[in-house]
XYZ file of C-alpha atoms in Angstrom:
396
model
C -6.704 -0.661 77.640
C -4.647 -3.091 79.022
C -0.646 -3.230 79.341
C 0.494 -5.429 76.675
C -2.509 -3.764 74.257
C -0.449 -0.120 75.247
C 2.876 -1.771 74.610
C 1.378 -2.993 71.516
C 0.121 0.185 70.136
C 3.678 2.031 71.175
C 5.141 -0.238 68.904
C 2.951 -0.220 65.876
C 3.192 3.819 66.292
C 7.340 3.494 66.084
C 7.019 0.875 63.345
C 4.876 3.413 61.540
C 7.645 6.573 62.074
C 10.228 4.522 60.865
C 8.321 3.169 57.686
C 8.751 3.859 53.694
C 5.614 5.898 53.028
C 5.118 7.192 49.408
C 6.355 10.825 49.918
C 9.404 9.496 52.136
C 10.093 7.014 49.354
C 9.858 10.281 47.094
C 12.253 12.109 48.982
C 14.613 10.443 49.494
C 14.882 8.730 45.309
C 14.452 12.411 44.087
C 17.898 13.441 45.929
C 19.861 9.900 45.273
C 18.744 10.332 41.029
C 19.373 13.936 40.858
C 22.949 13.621 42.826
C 24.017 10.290 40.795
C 22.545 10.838 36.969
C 22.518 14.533 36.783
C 25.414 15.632 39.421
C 22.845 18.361 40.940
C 21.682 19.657 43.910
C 17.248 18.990 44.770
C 15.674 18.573 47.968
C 12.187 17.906 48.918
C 11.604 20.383 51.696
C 7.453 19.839 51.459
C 5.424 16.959 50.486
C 1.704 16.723 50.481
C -0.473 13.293 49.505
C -4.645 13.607 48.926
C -7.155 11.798 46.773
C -8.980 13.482 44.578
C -12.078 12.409 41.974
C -11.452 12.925 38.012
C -13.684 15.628 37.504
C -11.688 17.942 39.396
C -8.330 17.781 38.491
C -8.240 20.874 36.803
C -7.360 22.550 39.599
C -4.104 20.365 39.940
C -3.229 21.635 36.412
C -0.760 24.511 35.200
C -0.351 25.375 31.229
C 3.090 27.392 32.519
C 3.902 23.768 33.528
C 5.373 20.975 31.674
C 2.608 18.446 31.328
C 3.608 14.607 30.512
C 1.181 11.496 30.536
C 2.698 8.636 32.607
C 2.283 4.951 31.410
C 1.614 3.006 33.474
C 1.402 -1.330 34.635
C -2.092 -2.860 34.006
C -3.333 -0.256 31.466
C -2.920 2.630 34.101
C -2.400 5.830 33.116
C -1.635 8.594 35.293
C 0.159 12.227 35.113
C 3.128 14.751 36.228
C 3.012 18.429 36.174
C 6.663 19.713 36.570
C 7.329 23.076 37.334
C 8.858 25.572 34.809
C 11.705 26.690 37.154
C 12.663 22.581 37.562
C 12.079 22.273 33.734
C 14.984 25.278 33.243
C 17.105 23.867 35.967
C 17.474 20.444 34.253
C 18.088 22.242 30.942
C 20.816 24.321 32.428
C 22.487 21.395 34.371
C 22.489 18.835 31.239
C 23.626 21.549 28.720
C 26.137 23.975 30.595
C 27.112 21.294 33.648
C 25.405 24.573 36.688
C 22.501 26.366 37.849
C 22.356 30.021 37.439
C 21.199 31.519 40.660
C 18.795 33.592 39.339
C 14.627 32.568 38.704
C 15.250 31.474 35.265
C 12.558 33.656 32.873
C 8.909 32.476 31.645
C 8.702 30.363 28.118
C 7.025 28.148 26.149
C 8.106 24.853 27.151
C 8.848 22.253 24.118
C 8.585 18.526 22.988
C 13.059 18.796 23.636
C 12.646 20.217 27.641
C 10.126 16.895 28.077
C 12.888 14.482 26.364
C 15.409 15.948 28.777
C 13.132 15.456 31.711
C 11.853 11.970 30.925
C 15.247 10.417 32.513
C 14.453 11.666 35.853
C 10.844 10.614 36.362
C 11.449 6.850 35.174
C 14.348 6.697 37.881
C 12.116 8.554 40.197
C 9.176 5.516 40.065
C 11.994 3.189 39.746
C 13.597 3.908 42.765
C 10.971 4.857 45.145
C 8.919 1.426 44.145
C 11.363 -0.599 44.942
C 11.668 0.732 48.717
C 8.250 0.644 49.187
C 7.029 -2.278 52.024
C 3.274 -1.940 51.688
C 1.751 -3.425 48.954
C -0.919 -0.537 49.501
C 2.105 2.113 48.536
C 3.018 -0.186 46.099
C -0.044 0.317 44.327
C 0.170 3.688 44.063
C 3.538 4.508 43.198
C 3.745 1.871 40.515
C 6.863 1.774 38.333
C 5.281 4.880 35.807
C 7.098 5.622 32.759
C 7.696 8.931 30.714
C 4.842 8.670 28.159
C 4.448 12.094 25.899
C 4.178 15.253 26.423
C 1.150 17.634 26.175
C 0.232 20.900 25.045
C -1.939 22.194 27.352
C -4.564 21.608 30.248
C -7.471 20.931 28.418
C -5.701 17.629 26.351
C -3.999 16.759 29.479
C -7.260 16.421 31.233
C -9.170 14.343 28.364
C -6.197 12.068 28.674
C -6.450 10.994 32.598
C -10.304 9.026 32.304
C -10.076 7.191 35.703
C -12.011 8.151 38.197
C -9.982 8.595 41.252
C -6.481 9.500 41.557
C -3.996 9.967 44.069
C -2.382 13.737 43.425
C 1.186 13.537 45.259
C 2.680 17.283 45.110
C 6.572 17.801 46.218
C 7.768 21.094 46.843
C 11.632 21.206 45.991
C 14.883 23.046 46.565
C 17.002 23.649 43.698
C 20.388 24.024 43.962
C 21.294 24.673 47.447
C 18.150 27.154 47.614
C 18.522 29.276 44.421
C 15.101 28.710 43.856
C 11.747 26.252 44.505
C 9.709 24.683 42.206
C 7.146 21.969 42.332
C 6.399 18.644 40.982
C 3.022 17.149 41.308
C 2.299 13.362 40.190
C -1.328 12.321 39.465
C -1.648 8.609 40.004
C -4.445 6.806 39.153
C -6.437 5.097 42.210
C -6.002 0.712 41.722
C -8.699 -1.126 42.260
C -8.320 -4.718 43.306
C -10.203 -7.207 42.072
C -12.391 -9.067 44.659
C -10.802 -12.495 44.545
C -7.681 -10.667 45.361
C -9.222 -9.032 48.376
C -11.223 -11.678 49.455
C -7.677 -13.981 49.566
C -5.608 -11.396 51.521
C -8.659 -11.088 54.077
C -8.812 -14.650 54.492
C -4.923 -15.332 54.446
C -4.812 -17.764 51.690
C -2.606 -17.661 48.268
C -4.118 -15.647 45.661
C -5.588 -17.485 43.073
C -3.139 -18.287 39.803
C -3.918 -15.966 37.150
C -4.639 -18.926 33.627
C -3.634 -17.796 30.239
C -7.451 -17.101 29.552
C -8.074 -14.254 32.128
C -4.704 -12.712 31.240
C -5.787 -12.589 27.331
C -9.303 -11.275 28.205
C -7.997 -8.606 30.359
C -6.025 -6.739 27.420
C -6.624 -4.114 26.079
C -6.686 -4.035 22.280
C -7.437 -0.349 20.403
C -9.257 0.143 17.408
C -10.161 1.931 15.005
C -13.444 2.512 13.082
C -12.550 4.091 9.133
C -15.811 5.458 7.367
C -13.965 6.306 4.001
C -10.597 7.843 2.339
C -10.632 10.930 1.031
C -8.053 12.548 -1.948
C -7.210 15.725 -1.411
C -4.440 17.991 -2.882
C -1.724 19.540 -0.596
C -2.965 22.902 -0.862
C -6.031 22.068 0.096
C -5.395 20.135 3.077
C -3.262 22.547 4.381
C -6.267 25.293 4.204
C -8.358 22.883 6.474
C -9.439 24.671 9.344
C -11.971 23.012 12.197
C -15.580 23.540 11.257
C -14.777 22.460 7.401
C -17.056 19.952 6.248
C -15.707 16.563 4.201
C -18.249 14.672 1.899
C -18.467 11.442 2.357
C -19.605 8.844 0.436
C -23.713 7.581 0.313
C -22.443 4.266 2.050
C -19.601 5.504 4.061
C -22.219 3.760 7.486
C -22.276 0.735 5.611
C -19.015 -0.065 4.488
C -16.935 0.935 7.694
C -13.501 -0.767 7.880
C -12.084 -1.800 11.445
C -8.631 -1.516 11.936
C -5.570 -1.637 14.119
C -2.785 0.146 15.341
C -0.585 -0.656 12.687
C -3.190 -0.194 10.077
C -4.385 -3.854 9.425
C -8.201 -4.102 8.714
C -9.325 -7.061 10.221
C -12.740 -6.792 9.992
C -15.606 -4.795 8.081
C -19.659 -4.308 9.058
C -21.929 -1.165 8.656
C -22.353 1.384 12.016
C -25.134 2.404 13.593
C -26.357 2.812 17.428
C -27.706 0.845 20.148
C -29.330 2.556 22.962
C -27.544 6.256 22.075
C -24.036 4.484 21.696
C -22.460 4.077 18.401
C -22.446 0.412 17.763
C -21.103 -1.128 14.374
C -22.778 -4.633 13.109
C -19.369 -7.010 11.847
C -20.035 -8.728 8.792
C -19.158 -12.265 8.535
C -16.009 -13.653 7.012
C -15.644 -14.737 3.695
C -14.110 -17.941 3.221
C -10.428 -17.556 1.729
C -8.009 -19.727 0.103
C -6.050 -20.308 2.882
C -9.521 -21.042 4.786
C -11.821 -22.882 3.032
C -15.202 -23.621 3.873
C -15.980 -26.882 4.128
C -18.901 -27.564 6.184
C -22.421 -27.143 4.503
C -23.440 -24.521 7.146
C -20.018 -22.695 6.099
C -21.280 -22.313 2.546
C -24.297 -20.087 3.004
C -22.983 -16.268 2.657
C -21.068 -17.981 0.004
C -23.719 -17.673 -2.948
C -22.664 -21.196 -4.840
C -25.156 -23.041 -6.991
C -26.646 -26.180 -5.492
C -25.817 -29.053 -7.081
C -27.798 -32.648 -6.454
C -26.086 -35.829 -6.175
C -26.035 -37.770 -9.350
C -28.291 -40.725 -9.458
C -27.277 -44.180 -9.596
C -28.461 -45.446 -13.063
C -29.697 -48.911 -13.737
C -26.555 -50.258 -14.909
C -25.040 -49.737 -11.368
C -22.902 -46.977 -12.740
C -23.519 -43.551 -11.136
C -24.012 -41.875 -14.708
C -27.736 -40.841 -13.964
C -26.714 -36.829 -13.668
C -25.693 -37.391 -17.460
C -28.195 -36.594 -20.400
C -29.397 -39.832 -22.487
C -28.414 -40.559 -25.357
C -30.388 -42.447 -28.323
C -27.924 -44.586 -30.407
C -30.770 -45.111 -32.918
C -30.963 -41.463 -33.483
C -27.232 -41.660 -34.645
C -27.722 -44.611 -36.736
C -30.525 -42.515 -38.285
C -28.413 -39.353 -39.017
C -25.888 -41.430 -40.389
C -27.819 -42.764 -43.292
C -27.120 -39.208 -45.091
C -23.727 -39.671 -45.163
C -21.753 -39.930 -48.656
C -20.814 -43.506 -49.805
C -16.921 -43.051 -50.217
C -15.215 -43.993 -53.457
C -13.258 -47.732 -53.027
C -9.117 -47.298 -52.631
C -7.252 -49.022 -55.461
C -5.119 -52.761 -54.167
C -1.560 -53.210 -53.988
C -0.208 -55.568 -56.502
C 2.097 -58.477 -55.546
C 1.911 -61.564 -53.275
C 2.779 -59.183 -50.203
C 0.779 -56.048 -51.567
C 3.755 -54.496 -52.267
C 4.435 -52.958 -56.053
C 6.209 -55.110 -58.532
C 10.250 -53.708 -58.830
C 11.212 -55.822 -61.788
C 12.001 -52.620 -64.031
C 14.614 -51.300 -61.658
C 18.307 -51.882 -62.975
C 20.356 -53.909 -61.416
C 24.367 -54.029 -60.117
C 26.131 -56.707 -61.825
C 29.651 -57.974 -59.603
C 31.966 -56.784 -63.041
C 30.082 -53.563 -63.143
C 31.535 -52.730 -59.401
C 34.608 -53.876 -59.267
C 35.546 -52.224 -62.894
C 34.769 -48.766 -61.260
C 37.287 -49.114 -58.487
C 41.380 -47.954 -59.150
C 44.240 -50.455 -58.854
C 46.557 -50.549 -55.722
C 50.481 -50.295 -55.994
C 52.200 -53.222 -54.296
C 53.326 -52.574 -50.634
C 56.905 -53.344 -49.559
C 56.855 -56.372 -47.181
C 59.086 -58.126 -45.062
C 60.551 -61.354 -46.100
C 61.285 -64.369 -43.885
C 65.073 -63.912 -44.473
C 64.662 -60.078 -43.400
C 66.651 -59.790 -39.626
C 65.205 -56.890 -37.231
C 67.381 -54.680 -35.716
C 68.859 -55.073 -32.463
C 67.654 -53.153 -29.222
C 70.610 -53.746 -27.254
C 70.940 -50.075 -26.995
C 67.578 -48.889 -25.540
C 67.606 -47.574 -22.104
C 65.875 -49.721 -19.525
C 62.381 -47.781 -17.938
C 61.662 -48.603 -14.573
C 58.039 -49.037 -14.142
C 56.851 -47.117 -10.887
């Protein structure tokens, strides 16, 4: 080995001591959160990091423990087992503001310890993350969040599917060495995709990431309904496992596929393809709002066909209608009833003749009507009276 290749590998060995691993990064967050959000006293005094596969992770697991599912960027999901004596201490700090000195005593650890704990875990990934300089680290300890807790060992396991994960276990001080406990985090492994790899190997930008990949790469959940069932309270509160529900004769065919939030969005029958459940989609029926238009489009619709109508020899397009025979009408017409002839008006103009009416002489009218008194009138001699005196109005 030559000079400068010793030099070198001095270097790279003090660059190494002096950088942000993942349980350094843990160590160091765990004291700042607990200090600044809780006002208490924890230490990491051990810290431990391994990979280990999926199938054997029940060793890592504790039901004395308080077992939470992590969520996690990209789908991940990954795991923390915190100790019973850390679970206590955090319920003694937040509710009485101290640690007794004393182990605290074994119980049952609840849905409210988990809520209480959740702060400190999601300011845990926060924290360490972000002093993280390898983007190797940053892979593992990804930015987790407090997902829900768990009863017990056997769920916990069903819940972590991946196959490798990275188990990170910190032994910790609490309170100025009152007592340990430990917290282990179960991180799934990432895998990067190969275009990734193959651009950091190579030095170049990683490729951009289009709209289509990103949509593709979700992950959308859901869920296959064979039937509803009625059932009274009582009943459904006796249900213990091994009862059996009847179902209805075409509960395969008539399976309804919905989401989340309980919207069907599909239908088709289930069956199996190669030992895995499989279920056939039916197509969609054409609705209001999306009519089928096309000919293709109007096969699973079960119309009558209907053929163009002809053009007829007239060069109206009438040749769909039935013919009809105008002497046939003539014909039926013939039976008809000859109808009796209506009586004429009289007079030049058809109207009736009103000679017999009386009529109103000029005599007859005017002898019906009373007399008028005179009216008293003003002569030509008469003088009006003077309006000297009215006041004068000032028009605005």
């Amino acid at each position: 080995m030559s000079v400068l290749q010793r030099k070198a590998q001095a270097g790279k060995q003090e660059h190494q001591a002096r950088a942000m691993t993942v349980p350094k990064a843990l160590r160091v967050s765990l004291a700042k959160i607990a200090d600044q959000m809780f006002d208490m006293a924890l230490a990491v005094i051990g810290a431990t990091q391994e990979r280990c596969g999926g199938d054997a992770l029940s060793d890592k697991m504790d039901d004395a423990s308080l077992l939470v599912v992590l969520d996690g960027p990209r789908g991940n999901v990954g795991g923390a087992v915190i100790g019973a004596e850390l679970v206590a201490a955090m319920i003694q700090q937040q509710t009485t503001g101290k640690v007794a000195k004393e182990t605290p005593a074994a119980r049952p650890l609840t849905s409210t310890d988990a809520a209480l704990c959740a702060p400190l875990l999601d300011a845990l990934f926060q924290r360490s993350h972000g002093l993280l300089e390898e983007d190797a680290d940053r892979d593992i300890l990804c930015p987790y969040k407090f997902g829900a807790r768990v009863e017990n060992a056997r769920l916990f396991g069903l819940a972590l599917d991946a196959n490798e994960y990275h188990i990170v276990k910190l032994t910790i001080d609490v309170a100025g060495g009152a007592f340990q406990s430990n917290l282990t985090l179960i991180l799934p492994v990432f895998e990067r995709a190969p275009e990734h790899i193959a651009s950091e190997e190579t030095g170049g930008a990683a490729p951009a990431q289009t709209l289509e990949k990103s949509v593709m790469n979700l992950r959308a959940d859901l869920t296959a309904v064979l039937g509803r069932l009625k059932l009274p309270l009582d009943k459904l509160s006796q249900l213990v496992p091994g009862d059996v529900l009847t179902l209805k004769p075409d509960a395969f065919d008539t399976v309804e596929i919905m989401t989340c939030d309980r919207r069907v969005v599909s239908r088709g029958a289930m069956g199996q393809i190669e030992g895995q459940r499989a279920i056939q989609l039916d197509n969609a029926v054409a609705r209001p709002d999306h009519p089928a238009r096309r000919a293709e489009d109007r096969e699973g619709l079960d119309l009558p066909q209907i053929d163009p109508l002809k053009e007829a020899p007239g060069g109206n397009d009438y040749g769909g209608l039935p013919d009809i025979d105008i002497g046939a009408i003539e014909h039926e017409s013939e039976g008809l009833p000859d109808l009796p002839d209506l009586p004429a008006l009289e007079g030049a103009d058809g109207l009736p003749d009103l000679s017999d009416l009386p009529g109103l002489s000029e005599d007859t009218e005017m002898a019906a009507l009373p007399d008028l008194s005179d009216l008293p009138g003003l002569s030509d001699e008469d003088e009006l009276p003077s309006l000297e005196d009215m006041p004068d109005f000032k028009i605005a």
